[in-house]
Tab-separated table of C-alpha atoms in Angstrom:
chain	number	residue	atom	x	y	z
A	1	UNK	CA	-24.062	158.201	51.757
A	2	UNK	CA	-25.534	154.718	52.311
A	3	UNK	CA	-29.126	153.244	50.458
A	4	UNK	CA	-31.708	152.002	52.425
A	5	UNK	CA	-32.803	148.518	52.576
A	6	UNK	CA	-35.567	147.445	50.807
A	7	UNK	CA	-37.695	146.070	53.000
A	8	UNK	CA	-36.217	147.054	57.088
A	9	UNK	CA	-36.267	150.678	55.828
A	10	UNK	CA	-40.007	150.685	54.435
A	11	UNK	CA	-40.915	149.111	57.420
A	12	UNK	CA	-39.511	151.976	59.730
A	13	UNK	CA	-41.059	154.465	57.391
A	14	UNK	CA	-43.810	152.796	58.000
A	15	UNK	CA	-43.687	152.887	61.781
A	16	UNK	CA	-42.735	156.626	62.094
A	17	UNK	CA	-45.110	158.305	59.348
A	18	UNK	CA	-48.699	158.749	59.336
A	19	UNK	CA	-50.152	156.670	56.872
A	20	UNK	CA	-53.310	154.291	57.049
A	21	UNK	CA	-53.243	151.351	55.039
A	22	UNK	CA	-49.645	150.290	56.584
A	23	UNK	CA	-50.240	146.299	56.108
A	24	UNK	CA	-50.749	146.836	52.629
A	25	UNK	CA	-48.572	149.174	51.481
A	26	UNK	CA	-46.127	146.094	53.138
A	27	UNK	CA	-47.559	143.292	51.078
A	28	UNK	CA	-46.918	145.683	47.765
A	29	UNK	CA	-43.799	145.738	48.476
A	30	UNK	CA	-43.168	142.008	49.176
A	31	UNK	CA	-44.905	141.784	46.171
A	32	UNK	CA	-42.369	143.767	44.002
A	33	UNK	CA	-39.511	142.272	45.489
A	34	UNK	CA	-41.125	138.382	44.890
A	35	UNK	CA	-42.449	138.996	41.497
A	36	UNK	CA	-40.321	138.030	38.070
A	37	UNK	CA	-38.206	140.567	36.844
A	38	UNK	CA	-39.982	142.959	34.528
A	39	UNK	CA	-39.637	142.206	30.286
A	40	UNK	CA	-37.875	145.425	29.654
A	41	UNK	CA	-34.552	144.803	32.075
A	42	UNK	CA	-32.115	146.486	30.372
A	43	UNK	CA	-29.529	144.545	28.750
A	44	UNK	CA	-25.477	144.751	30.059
A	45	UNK	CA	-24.738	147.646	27.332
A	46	UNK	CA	-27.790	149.955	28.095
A	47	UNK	CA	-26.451	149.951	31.657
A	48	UNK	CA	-22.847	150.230	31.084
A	49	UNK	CA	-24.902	153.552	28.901
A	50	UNK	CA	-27.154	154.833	30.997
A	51	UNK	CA	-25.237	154.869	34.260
A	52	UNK	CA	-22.843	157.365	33.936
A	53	UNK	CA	-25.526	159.662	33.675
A	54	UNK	CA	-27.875	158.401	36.585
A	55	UNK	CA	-25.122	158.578	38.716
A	56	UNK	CA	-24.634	162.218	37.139
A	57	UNK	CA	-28.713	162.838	37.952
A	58	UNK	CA	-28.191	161.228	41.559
A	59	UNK	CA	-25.326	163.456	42.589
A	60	UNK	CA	-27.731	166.549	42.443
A	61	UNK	CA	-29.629	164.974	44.814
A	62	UNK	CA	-27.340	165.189	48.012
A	63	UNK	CA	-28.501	168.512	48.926
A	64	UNK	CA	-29.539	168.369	52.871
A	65	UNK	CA	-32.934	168.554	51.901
A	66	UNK	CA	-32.704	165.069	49.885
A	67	UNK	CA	-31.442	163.176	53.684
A	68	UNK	CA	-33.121	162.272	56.277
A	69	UNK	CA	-31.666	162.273	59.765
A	70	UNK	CA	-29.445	159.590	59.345
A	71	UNK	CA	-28.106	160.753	56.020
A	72	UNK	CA	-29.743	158.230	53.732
A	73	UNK	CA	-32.011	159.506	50.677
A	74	UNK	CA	-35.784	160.134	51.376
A	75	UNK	CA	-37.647	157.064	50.266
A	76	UNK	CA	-39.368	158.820	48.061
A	77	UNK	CA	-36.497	160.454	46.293
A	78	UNK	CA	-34.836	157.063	46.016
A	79	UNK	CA	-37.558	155.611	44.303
A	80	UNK	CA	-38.014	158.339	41.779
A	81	UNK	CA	-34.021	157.791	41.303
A	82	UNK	CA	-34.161	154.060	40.824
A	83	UNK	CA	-36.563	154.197	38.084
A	84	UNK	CA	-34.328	156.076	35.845
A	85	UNK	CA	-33.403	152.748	34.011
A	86	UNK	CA	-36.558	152.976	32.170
A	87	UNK	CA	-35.554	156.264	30.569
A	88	UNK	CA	-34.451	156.786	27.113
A	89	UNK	CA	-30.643	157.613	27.015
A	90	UNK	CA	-31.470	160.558	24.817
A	91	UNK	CA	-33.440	161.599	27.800
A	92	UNK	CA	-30.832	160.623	30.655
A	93	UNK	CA	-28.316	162.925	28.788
A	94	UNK	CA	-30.751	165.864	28.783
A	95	UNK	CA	-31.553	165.637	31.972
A	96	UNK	CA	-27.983	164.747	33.499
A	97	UNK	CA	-27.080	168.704	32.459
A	98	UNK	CA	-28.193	170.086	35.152
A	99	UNK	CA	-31.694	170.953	37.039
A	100	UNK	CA	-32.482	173.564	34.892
A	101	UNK	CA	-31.969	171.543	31.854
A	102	UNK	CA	-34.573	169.637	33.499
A	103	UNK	CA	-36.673	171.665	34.447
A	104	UNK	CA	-36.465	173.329	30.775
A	105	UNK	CA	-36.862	169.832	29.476
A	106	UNK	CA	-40.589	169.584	31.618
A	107	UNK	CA	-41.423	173.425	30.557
A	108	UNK	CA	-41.978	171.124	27.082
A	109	UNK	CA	-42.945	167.549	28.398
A	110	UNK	CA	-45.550	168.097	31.122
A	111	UNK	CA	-48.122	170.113	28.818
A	112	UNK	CA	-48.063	167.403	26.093
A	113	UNK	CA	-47.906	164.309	28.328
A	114	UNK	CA	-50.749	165.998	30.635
A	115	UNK	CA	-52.813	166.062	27.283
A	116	UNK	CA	-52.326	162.690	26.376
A	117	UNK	CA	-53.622	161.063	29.460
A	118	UNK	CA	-56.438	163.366	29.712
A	119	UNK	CA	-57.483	164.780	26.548
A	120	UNK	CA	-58.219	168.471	27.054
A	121	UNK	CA	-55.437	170.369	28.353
A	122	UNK	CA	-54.022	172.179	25.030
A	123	UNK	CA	-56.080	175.568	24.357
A	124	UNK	CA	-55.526	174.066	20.537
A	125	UNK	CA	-57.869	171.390	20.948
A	126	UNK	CA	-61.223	171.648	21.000
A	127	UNK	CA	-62.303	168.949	24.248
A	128	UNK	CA	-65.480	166.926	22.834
A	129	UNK	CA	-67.385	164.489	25.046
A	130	UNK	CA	-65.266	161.565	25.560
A	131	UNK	CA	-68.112	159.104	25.467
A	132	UNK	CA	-67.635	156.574	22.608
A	133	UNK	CA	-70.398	156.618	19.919
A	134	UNK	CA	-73.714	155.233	21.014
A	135	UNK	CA	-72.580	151.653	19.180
A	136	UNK	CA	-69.351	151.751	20.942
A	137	UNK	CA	-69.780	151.489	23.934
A	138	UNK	CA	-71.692	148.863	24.715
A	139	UNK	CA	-69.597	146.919	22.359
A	140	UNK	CA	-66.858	147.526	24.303
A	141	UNK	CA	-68.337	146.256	27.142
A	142	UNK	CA	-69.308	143.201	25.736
A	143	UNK	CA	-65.803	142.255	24.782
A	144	UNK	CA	-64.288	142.940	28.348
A	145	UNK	CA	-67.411	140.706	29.469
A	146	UNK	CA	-69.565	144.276	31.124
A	147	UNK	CA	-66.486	144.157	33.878
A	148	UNK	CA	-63.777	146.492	34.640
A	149	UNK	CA	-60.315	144.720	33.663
A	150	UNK	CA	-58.890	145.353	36.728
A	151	UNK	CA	-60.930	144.635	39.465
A	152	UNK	CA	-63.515	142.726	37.614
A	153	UNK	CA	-66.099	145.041	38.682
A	154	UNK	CA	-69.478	144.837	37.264
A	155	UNK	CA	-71.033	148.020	38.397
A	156	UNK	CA	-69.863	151.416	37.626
A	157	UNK	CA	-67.689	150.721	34.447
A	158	UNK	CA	-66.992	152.705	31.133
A	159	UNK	CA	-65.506	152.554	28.576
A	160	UNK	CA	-62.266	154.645	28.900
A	161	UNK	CA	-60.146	155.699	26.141
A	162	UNK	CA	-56.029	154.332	26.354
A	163	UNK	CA	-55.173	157.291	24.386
A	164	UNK	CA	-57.832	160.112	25.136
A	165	UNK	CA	-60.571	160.783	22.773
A	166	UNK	CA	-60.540	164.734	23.116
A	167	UNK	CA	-56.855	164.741	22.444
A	168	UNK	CA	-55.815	163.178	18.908
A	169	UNK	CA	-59.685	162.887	17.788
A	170	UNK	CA	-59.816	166.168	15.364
A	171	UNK	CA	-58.006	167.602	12.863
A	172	UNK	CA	-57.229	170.302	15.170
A	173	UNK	CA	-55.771	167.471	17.495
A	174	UNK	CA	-53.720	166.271	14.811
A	175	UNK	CA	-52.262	169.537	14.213
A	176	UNK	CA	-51.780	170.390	18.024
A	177	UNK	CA	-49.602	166.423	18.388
A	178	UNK	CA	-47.629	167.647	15.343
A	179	UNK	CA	-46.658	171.206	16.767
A	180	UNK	CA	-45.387	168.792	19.704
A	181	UNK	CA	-43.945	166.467	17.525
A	182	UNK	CA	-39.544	167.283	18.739
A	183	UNK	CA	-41.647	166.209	21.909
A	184	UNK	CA	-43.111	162.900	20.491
A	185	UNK	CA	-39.088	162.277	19.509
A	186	UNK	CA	-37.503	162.822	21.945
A	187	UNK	CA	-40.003	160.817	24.441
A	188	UNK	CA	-40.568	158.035	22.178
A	189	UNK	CA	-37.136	157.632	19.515
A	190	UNK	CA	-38.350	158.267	15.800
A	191	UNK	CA	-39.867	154.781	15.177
A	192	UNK	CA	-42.330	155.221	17.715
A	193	UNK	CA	-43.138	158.521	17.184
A	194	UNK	CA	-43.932	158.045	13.359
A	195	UNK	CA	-45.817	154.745	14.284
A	196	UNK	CA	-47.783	156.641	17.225
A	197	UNK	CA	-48.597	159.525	13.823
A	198	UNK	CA	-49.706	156.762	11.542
A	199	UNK	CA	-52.061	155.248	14.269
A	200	UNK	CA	-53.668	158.730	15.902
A	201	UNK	CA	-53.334	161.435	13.618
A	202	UNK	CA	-56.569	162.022	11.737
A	203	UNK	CA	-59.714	162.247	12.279
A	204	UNK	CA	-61.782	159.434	14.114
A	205	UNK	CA	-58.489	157.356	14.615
A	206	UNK	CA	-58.733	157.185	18.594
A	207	UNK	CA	-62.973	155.505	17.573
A	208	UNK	CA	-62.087	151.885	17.718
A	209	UNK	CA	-62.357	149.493	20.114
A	210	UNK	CA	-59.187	148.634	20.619
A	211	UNK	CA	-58.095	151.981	21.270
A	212	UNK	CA	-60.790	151.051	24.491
A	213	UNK	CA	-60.746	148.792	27.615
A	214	UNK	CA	-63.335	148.408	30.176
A	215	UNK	CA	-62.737	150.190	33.749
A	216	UNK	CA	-64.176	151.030	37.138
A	217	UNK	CA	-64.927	154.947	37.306
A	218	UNK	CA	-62.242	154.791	40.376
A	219	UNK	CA	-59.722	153.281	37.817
A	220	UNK	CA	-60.633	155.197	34.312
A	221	UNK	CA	-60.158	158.635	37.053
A	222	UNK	CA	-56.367	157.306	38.055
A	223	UNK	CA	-55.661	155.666	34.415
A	224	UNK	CA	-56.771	159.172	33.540
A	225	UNK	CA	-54.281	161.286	35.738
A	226	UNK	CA	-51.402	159.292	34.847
A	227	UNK	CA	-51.017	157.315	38.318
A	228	UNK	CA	-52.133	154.405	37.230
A	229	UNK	CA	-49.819	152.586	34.347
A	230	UNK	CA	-50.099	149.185	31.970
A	231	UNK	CA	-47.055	148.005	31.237
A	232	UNK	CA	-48.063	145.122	27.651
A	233	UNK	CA	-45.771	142.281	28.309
A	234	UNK	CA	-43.456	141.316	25.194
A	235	UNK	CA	-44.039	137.603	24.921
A	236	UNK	CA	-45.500	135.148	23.082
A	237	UNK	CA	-49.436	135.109	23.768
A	238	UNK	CA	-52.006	132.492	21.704
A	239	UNK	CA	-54.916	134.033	19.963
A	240	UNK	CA	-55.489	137.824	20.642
A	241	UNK	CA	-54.865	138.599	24.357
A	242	UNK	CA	-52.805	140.895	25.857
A	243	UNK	CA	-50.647	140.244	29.081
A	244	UNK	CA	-50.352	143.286	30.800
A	245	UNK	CA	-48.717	144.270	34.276
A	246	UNK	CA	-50.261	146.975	36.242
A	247	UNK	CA	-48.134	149.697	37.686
A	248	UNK	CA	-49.020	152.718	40.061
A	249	UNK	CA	-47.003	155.757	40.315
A	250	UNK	CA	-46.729	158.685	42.734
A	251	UNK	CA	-47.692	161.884	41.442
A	252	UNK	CA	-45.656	164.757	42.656
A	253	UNK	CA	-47.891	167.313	45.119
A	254	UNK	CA	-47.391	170.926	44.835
A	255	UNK	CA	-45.995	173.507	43.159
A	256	UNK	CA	-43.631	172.454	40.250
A	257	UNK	CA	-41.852	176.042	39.023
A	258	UNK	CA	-45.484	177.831	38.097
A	259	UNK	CA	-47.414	175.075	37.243
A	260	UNK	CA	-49.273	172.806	39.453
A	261	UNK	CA	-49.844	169.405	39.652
A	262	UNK	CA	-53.228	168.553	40.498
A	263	UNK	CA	-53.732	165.926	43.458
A	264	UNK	CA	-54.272	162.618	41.682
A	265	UNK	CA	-57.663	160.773	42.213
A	266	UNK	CA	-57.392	157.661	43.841
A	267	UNK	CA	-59.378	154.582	43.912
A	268	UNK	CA	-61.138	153.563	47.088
A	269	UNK	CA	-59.868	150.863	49.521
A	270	UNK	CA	-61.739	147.653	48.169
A	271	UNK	CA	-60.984	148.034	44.652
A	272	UNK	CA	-56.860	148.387	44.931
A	273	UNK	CA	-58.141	145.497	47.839
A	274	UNK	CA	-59.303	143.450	44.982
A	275	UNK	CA	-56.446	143.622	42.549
A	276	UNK	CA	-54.093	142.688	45.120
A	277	UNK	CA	-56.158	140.229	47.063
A	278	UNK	CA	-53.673	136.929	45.662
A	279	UNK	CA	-51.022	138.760	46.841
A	280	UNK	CA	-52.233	138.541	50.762
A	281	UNK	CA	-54.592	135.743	50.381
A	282	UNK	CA	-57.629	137.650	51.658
A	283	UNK	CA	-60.981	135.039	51.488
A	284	UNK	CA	-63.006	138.223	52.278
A	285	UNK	CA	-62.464	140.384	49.177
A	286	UNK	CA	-65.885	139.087	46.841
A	287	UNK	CA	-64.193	140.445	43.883
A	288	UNK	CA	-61.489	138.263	44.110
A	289	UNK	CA	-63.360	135.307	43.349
A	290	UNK	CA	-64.564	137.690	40.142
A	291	UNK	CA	-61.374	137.610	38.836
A	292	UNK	CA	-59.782	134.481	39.226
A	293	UNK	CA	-62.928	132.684	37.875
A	294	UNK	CA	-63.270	134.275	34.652
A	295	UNK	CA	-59.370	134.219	34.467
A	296	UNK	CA	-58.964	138.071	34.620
A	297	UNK	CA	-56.205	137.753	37.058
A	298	UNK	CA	-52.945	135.848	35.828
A	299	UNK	CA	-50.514	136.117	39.043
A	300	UNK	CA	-49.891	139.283	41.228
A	301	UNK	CA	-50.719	142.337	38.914
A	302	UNK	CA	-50.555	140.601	35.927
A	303	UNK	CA	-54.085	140.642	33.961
A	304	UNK	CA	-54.873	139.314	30.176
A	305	UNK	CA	-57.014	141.475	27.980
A	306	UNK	CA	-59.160	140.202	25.612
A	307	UNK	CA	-59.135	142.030	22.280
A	308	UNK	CA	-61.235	139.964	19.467
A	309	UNK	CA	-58.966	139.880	16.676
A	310	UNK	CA	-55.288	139.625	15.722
A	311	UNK	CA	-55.184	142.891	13.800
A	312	UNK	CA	-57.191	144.760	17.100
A	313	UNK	CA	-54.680	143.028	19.372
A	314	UNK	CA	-51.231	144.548	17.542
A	315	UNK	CA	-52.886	148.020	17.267
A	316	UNK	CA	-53.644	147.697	21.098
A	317	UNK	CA	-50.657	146.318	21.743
A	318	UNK	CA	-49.114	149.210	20.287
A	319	UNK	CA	-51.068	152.089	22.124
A	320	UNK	CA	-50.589	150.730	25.335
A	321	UNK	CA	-47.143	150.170	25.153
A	322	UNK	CA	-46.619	153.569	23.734
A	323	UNK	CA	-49.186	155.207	26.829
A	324	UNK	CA	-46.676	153.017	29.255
A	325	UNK	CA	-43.560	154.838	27.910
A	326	UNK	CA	-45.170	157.627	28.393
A	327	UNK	CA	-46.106	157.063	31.978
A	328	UNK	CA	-42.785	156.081	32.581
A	329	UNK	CA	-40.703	159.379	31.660
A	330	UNK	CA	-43.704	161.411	32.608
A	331	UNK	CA	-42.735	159.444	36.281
A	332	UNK	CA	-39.261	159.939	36.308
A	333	UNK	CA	-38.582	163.568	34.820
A	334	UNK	CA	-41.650	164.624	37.410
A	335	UNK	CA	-39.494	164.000	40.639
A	336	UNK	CA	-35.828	164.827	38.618
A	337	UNK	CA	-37.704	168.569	38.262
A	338	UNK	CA	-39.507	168.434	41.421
A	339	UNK	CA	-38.520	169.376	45.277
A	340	UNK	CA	-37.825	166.586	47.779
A	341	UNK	CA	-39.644	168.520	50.484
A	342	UNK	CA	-43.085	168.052	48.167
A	343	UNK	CA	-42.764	164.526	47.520
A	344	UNK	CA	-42.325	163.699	51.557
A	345	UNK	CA	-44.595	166.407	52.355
A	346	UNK	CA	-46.986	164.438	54.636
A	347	UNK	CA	-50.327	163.785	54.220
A	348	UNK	CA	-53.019	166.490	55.183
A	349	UNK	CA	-56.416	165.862	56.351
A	350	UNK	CA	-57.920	166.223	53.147
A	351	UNK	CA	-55.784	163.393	51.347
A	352	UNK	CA	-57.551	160.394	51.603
A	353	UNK	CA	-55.630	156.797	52.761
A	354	UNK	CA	-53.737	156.760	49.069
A	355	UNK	CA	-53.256	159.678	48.016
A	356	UNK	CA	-49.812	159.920	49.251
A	357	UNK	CA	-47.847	156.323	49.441
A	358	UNK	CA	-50.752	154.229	47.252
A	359	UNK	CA	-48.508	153.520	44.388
A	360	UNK	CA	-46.410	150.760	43.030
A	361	UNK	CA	-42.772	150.990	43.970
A	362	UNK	CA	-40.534	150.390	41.070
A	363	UNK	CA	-39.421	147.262	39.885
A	364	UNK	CA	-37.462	145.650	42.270
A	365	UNK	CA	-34.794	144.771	39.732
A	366	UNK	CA	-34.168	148.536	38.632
A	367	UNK	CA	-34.373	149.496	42.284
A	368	UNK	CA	-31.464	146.491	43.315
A	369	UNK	CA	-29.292	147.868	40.167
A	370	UNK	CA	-29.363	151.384	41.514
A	371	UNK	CA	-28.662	149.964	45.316
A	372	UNK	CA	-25.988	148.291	43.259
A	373	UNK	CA	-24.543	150.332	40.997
A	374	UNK	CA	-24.600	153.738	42.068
């Protein structure tokens, strides 16, 4: 079985599938591929670790179903598989067992992570309006400068919860996250998962600003749905802003055993325009000069948040990076569990021009060590 290359491959995708939005989807992917490599590369021993196991996850993917014509993975498939690096070992081993492992593994995963991007999916917890107090809000706005963080937007923005109001805001929350909690470990290790607990597990924790940042309403719907991910970079940073690097990731269509996965929302053309404008150099893009001027936009998809203090910055820090995890498995284990003919199923006239290749592909440095490796 042979990989494809990165960027010949994509290109003849490109050429024979229906898609709109073909020039950018291009500079995305020059864009991955130029970037730095991402902070959390894993080191020489987690791969000598992990890799026995991907390659264990990869070989139940050679099914005919899995090729194309010429024999090579689906792109899509080969995405999903690259991005294994970012998975916990713990979770690599549970999944490398076999599909129904997997699958059994997602029977626990996909209700809890569904709730913590949205809020309201657990019959044990009472969904409340997730508008922040009357106070809030505005304040919240004021710190992010009454733009969205993203796009630098200045017109249809909210406040929007990192880790959603409705889910860990009650007591009943609380208890619902605990009844979870072999789910918090196993996702997260037990350091995170008792730090997460000690941050969101009573009453009113999720009400502070720095559990907020300032979006679009296209942007809060696909931070919301779990396609859209922040990925807090681990460096040194002066004063109390947060370097964060934005990821997007392809929610599986369909039917996944009984469940299924709702289409994810998608922003509209000019905003994912405007947060990847640098990248292509566009002078036409008037949100663009938004960003760059009030120093929203670092380099590529790499944006600083401001968060007023020290103390507001570390518990930030920490919410994010935990939501990011998060993301991450919820990413992977979706496609490991899910049918190759869903995630190439082509796009029907009621997707609009994202809905079905508008994502981020994977760092290009876990997608090389895959080519690599396995």
């Amino acid at each position: 079985m042979s990989f494809p290359a990165e960027t010949a491959d994509f290109a003849n995708y490109l050429q024979r599938a229906t898609v709109n939005e073909k020039e950018f989807l291009r500079n995305i992917l020059q864009h991955v591929q130029e970037r730095a490599p991402v902070t959390g590369s894993p080191t020489v021993e987690e791969i000598e670790a992990k890799l026995p196991y991907i390659r264990q996850i990869s070989s139940m993917y050679t099914a005919p179903s899995n090729l194309d014509a010429d024999g090579n993975l689906k792109l899509f498939v080969y995405w999903h598989l690259s991005s294994l690096w970012l998975i916990a070992l713990a979770d690599l081993q549970i999944m490398a067992l076999d599909i129904n492992a997997i699958n059994q593994y997602l029977d626990n995963f996909v209700p809890f992570a569904k709730q913590c991007f949205r809020g309201s999916l657990d019959i044990q917890v009472e969904a409340r309006d997730k508008v922040p107090r009357g106070s809030l809000r505005p304040y919240v706005l004021q710190r992010d400068r009454g733009r969205c963080v993203l796009t630098g937007r200045d017109a249809a923005v909210d406040a929007a919860h990192i880790w959603p109001f409705a889910c860990l805001n009650s007591s009943k929350a609380a208890t619902a996250m605990n009844n979870r909690w072999h789910v918090g470990m196993r996702m997260f290790g037990a350091h995170r998962a008792v730090m997460m607990n000690q941050l969101m597990s009573s009453a009113g924790d999720t009400e502070h600003i720095w559990n907020y940042i300032t979006l679009s309403n296209d942007m809060h719907k696909c931070f919301d749905n779990g396609s859209l991910g922040l990925e807090p970079l681990h460096d040194a940073i002066p004063n109390s802003t947060i370097r964060v690097r934005v990821q997007w990731f392809m929610t599986p269509l369909g039917w996944y055993g009984q469940r299924q996965f709702n289409r994810p929302v998608v922003p509209d053309s000019e905003a994912i325009r405007s947060m990847y404008a640098p990248l292509s150099h566009q002078s036409n893009t008037g949100y663009l000069d938004i960003n760059l001027y009030n120093g929203i936009v670092e380099s590529g998809n790499v944006y600083r948040i401001n968060c007023e203090t020290m103390g507001n910055r570390d518990r930030m820090f920490k919410v994010l990076d935990s939501r990011w995890q998060l993301a991450c498995v919820f990413f992977c284990a979706g496609a490991a569990g899910h049918n190759a003919e869903d995630l190439d199923k082509p796009p029907g006239p009621e997707d609009t021009n994202f809905d079905e290749l508008g994502r981020e592909i994977p760092p290009a440095a876990y997608y090389d060590l895959y080519r690599d490796l396995c």
